[in-house]
Amino acid sequence: MNVRVIGAGVSSAAFCARLLELVPTASIVVSEMGRGVGGRCSKREWSQPITHGCPAFDVQSDAFQHVVDTWVQDKVAHVWDPLHLGVLDTDAQTYAPVPSGKHRLYQLDAKALFEALPKSSVEFQPNTLIDRLTFADTTSTWL
């Protein structure tokens, strides 16, 4: 089975991992418009790592907690304990702190998530723009 995945974010990495569990012989090509992986959870390294998307996430279900526990064990994610966490309402100009311990937050290393996938099954193509998909009715395939 040959599969093309458009975008190299967290969902794509999770999809690739699950597909390979179900179909170990699948051959996957991941096309990403940017230079690297991560999507909304990506970081850029300068003198300090800069998160320019989603800095952390929380878990709302037992099923997802099982997935995250596996990520933590594999060192793909870790518990995140920020110094200050709150909600800023720019219209009302108010800040409401979130009580510590109310939510367990995690940071995800999206690059590590992709690196955990077998290179023999997943090919990463950075700087690739997909501007259209065409379905060929005669062959029942995407072109």
Short mmCIF file of the C-alpha atoms (twelve columns), coordinates in Angstrom:
data_MODEL
# 
_entry.id   MODEL 
# 
loop_
_atom_site.group_PDB 
_atom_site.id 
_atom_site.type_symbol 
_atom_site.label_atom_id 
_atom_site.label_alt_id 
_atom_site.label_comp_id 
_atom_site.label_asym_id 
_atom_site.label_seq_id 
_atom_site.Cartn_x 
_atom_site.Cartn_y 
_atom_site.Cartn_z 
_atom_site.pdbx_PDB_model_num 
ATOM 1   C CA . MET A 1   0.000   0.000  0.000   1 
ATOM 2   C CA . ASN A 2   1.410   3.390  -1.036  1 
ATOM 3   C CA . VAL A 3   0.159   6.417  0.914   1 
ATOM 4   C CA . ARG A 4   0.893   10.124 0.581   1 
ATOM 5   C CA . VAL A 5   0.318   12.294 3.650   1 
ATOM 6   C CA . ILE A 6   0.080   16.051 3.169   1 
ATOM 7   C CA . GLY A 7   1.553   18.003 6.068   1 
ATOM 8   C CA . ALA A 8   4.047   16.950 8.729   1 
ATOM 9   C CA . GLY A 9   2.244   17.939 11.888  1 
ATOM 10  C CA . VAL A 10  1.425   15.925 14.959  1 
ATOM 11  C CA . SER A 11  -1.711  14.402 13.416  1 
ATOM 12  C CA . SER A 12  0.274   13.236 10.410  1 
ATOM 13  C CA . ALA A 13  2.900   11.594 12.607  1 
ATOM 14  C CA . ALA A 14  0.216   9.890  14.689  1 
ATOM 15  C CA . PHE A 15  -1.546  8.750  11.509  1 
ATOM 16  C CA . CYS A 16  1.680   7.299  10.083  1 
ATOM 17  C CA . ALA A 17  2.415   5.429  13.309  1 
ATOM 18  C CA . ARG A 18  -1.097  3.976  13.472  1 
ATOM 19  C CA . LEU A 19  -1.119  3.043  9.780   1 
ATOM 20  C CA . LEU A 20  2.165   1.167  10.211  1 
ATOM 21  C CA . GLU A 21  0.678   -0.703 13.189  1 
ATOM 22  C CA . LEU A 22  -2.260  -1.801 11.036  1 
ATOM 23  C CA . VAL A 23  -0.370  -2.262 7.740   1 
ATOM 24  C CA . PRO A 24  3.331   -2.837 8.521   1 
ATOM 25  C CA . THR A 25  4.190   -3.087 4.807   1 
ATOM 26  C CA . ALA A 26  2.785   0.365  3.971   1 
ATOM 27  C CA . SER A 27  5.056   2.796  2.156   1 
ATOM 28  C CA . ILE A 28  4.369   6.393  3.221   1 
ATOM 29  C CA . VAL A 29  5.527   9.671  1.706   1 
ATOM 30  C CA . VAL A 30  4.969   12.763 3.879   1 
ATOM 31  C CA . SER A 31  4.956   16.025 1.900   1 
ATOM 32  C CA . GLU A 32  5.483   19.218 3.908   1 
ATOM 33  C CA . MET A 33  5.430   22.783 2.601   1 
ATOM 34  C CA . GLY A 34  7.890   23.932 5.274   1 
ATOM 35  C CA . ARG A 35  11.458  22.906 6.014   1 
ATOM 36  C CA . GLY A 36  10.704  20.688 8.957   1 
ATOM 37  C CA . VAL A 37  8.142   18.715 10.899  1 
ATOM 38  C CA . GLY A 38  5.901   19.738 13.747  1 
ATOM 39  C CA . GLY A 39  3.138   21.891 12.329  1 
ATOM 40  C CA . ARG A 40  1.511   23.861 15.137  1 
ATOM 41  C CA . CYS A 41  3.796   22.214 17.731  1 
ATOM 42  C CA . SER A 42  7.064   23.072 16.017  1 
ATOM 43  C CA . LYS A 43  9.961   24.935 17.589  1 
ATOM 44  C CA . ARG A 44  12.835  26.935 16.194  1 
ATOM 45  C CA . GLU A 45  16.224  26.804 17.829  1 
ATOM 46  C CA . TRP A 46  18.072  30.085 18.316  1 
ATOM 47  C CA . SER A 47  19.926  30.930 21.515  1 
ATOM 48  C CA . GLN A 48  16.791  29.553 23.239  1 
ATOM 49  C CA . PRO A 49  14.127  27.276 21.742  1 
ATOM 50  C CA . ILE A 50  11.174  29.344 20.556  1 
ATOM 51  C CA . THR A 51  7.733   27.744 20.350  1 
ATOM 52  C CA . HIS A 52  5.704   29.588 17.761  1 
ATOM 53  C CA . GLY A 53  2.609   27.440 17.821  1 
ATOM 54  C CA . CYS A 54  0.974   25.346 20.491  1 
ATOM 55  C CA . PRO A 55  3.344   25.315 23.489  1 
ATOM 56  C CA . ALA A 56  1.527   22.531 25.343  1 
ATOM 57  C CA . PHE A 57  -1.594  20.393 25.457  1 
ATOM 58  C CA . ASP A 58  -3.711  18.636 28.048  1 
ATOM 59  C CA . VAL A 59  -5.461  15.286 27.959  1 
ATOM 60  C CA . GLN A 60  -9.232  14.926 28.142  1 
ATOM 61  C CA . SER A 61  -9.763  11.174 27.667  1 
ATOM 62  C CA . ASP A 62  -8.369  7.918  29.008  1 
ATOM 63  C CA . ALA A 63  -7.689  6.651  25.471  1 
ATOM 64  C CA . PHE A 64  -5.572  9.687  24.599  1 
ATOM 65  C CA . GLN A 65  -3.857  9.523  28.000  1 
ATOM 66  C CA . HIS A 66  -2.686  6.020  27.054  1 
ATOM 67  C CA . VAL A 67  -1.168  7.430  23.828  1 
ATOM 68  C CA . VAL A 68  0.498   10.295 25.708  1 
ATOM 69  C CA . ASP A 69  1.861   7.923  28.364  1 
ATOM 70  C CA . THR A 70  3.531   5.966  25.547  1 
ATOM 71  C CA . TRP A 71  4.971   9.214  24.145  1 
ATOM 72  C CA . VAL A 72  6.355   10.135 27.578  1 
ATOM 73  C CA . GLN A 73  7.902   6.680  27.954  1 
ATOM 74  C CA . ASP A 74  9.462   7.024  24.468  1 
ATOM 75  C CA . LYS A 75  10.714  10.546 25.370  1 
ATOM 76  C CA . VAL A 76  8.637   12.127 22.633  1 
ATOM 77  C CA . ALA A 77  6.613   14.162 25.133  1 
ATOM 78  C CA . HIS A 78  7.179   15.350 28.677  1 
ATOM 79  C CA . VAL A 79  5.159   16.916 31.474  1 
ATOM 80  C CA . TRP A 80  5.325   20.699 31.205  1 
ATOM 81  C CA . ASP A 81  5.212   22.819 34.348  1 
ATOM 82  C CA . PRO A 82  5.243   26.494 33.353  1 
ATOM 83  C CA . LEU A 83  6.041   29.205 35.863  1 
ATOM 84  C CA . HIS A 84  2.821   31.056 35.037  1 
ATOM 85  C CA . LEU A 85  -0.223  29.820 33.186  1 
ATOM 86  C CA . GLY A 86  -3.395  31.754 32.703  1 
ATOM 87  C CA . VAL A 87  -5.952  33.179 30.354  1 
ATOM 88  C CA . LEU A 88  -5.413  36.664 29.003  1 
ATOM 89  C CA . ASP A 89  -8.522  38.522 27.834  1 
ATOM 90  C CA . THR A 90  -7.208  41.353 25.693  1 
ATOM 91  C CA . ASP A 91  -10.645 42.947 25.255  1 
ATOM 92  C CA . ALA A 92  -11.332 43.205 28.983  1 
ATOM 93  C CA . GLN A 93  -7.611  43.600 29.765  1 
ATOM 94  C CA . THR A 94  -7.767  40.939 32.453  1 
ATOM 95  C CA . TYR A 95  -5.591  37.986 33.363  1 
ATOM 96  C CA . ALA A 96  -6.961  34.941 35.173  1 
ATOM 97  C CA . PRO A 97  -4.364  32.458 36.453  1 
ATOM 98  C CA . VAL A 98  -5.066  28.740 36.061  1 
ATOM 99  C CA . PRO A 99  -4.551  27.010 39.410  1 
ATOM 100 C CA . SER A 100 -1.432  24.860 39.527  1 
ATOM 101 C CA . GLY A 101 -2.197  21.146 39.394  1 
ATOM 102 C CA . LYS A 102 -5.646  21.624 37.868  1 
ATOM 103 C CA . HIS A 103 -4.442  20.353 34.502  1 
ATOM 104 C CA . ARG A 104 -1.434  18.226 33.685  1 
ATOM 105 C CA . LEU A 105 0.136   19.785 30.627  1 
ATOM 106 C CA . TYR A 106 2.507   18.133 28.178  1 
ATOM 107 C CA . GLN A 107 4.945   19.391 25.607  1 
ATOM 108 C CA . LEU A 108 5.437   17.331 22.495  1 
ATOM 109 C CA . ASP A 109 8.646   16.989 20.517  1 
ATOM 110 C CA . ALA A 110 7.101   16.613 17.060  1 
ATOM 111 C CA . LYS A 111 10.508  16.081 15.488  1 
ATOM 112 C CA . ALA A 112 11.148  13.128 17.810  1 
ATOM 113 C CA . LEU A 113 7.687   11.778 16.979  1 
ATOM 114 C CA . PHE A 114 8.607   11.639 13.273  1 
ATOM 115 C CA . GLU A 115 12.105  10.333 14.007  1 
ATOM 116 C CA . ALA A 116 10.548  7.393  15.867  1 
ATOM 117 C CA . LEU A 117 8.913   6.239  12.615  1 
ATOM 118 C CA . PRO A 118 10.890  3.680  10.591  1 
ATOM 119 C CA . LYS A 119 12.866  5.405  7.821   1 
ATOM 120 C CA . SER A 120 12.403  2.344  5.607   1 
ATOM 121 C CA . SER A 121 8.617   2.942  5.596   1 
ATOM 122 C CA . VAL A 122 8.280   6.727  5.828   1 
ATOM 123 C CA . GLU A 123 9.915   9.204  3.447   1 
ATOM 124 C CA . PHE A 124 9.855   12.898 4.384   1 
ATOM 125 C CA . GLN A 125 9.747   15.489 1.591   1 
ATOM 126 C CA . PRO A 126 10.259  19.049 2.922   1 
ATOM 127 C CA . ASN A 127 9.637   22.200 0.885   1 
ATOM 128 C CA . THR A 128 6.950   20.447 -1.168  1 
ATOM 129 C CA . LEU A 129 3.891   22.378 -2.255  1 
ATOM 130 C CA . ILE A 130 0.833   20.313 -3.202  1 
ATOM 131 C CA . ASP A 131 -1.416  22.683 -5.123  1 
ATOM 132 C CA . ARG A 132 -4.031  20.216 -6.393  1 
ATOM 133 C CA . LEU A 133 -5.180  16.620 -6.283  1 
ATOM 134 C CA . THR A 134 -6.968  14.917 -9.123  1 
ATOM 135 C CA . PHE A 135 -9.002  11.734 -8.933  1 
ATOM 136 C CA . ALA A 136 -8.924  9.580  -12.047 1 
ATOM 137 C CA . ASP A 137 -12.255 7.751  -12.228 1 
ATOM 138 C CA . THR A 138 -10.991 5.277  -14.807 1 
ATOM 139 C CA . THR A 139 -8.244  3.922  -12.543 1 
ATOM 140 C CA . SER A 140 -9.766  4.667  -9.127  1 
ATOM 141 C CA . THR A 141 -6.548  6.365  -8.022  1 
ATOM 142 C CA . TRP A 142 -5.436  9.826  -7.029  1 
ATOM 143 C CA . LEU A 143 -2.993  11.520 -9.400  1 
# 
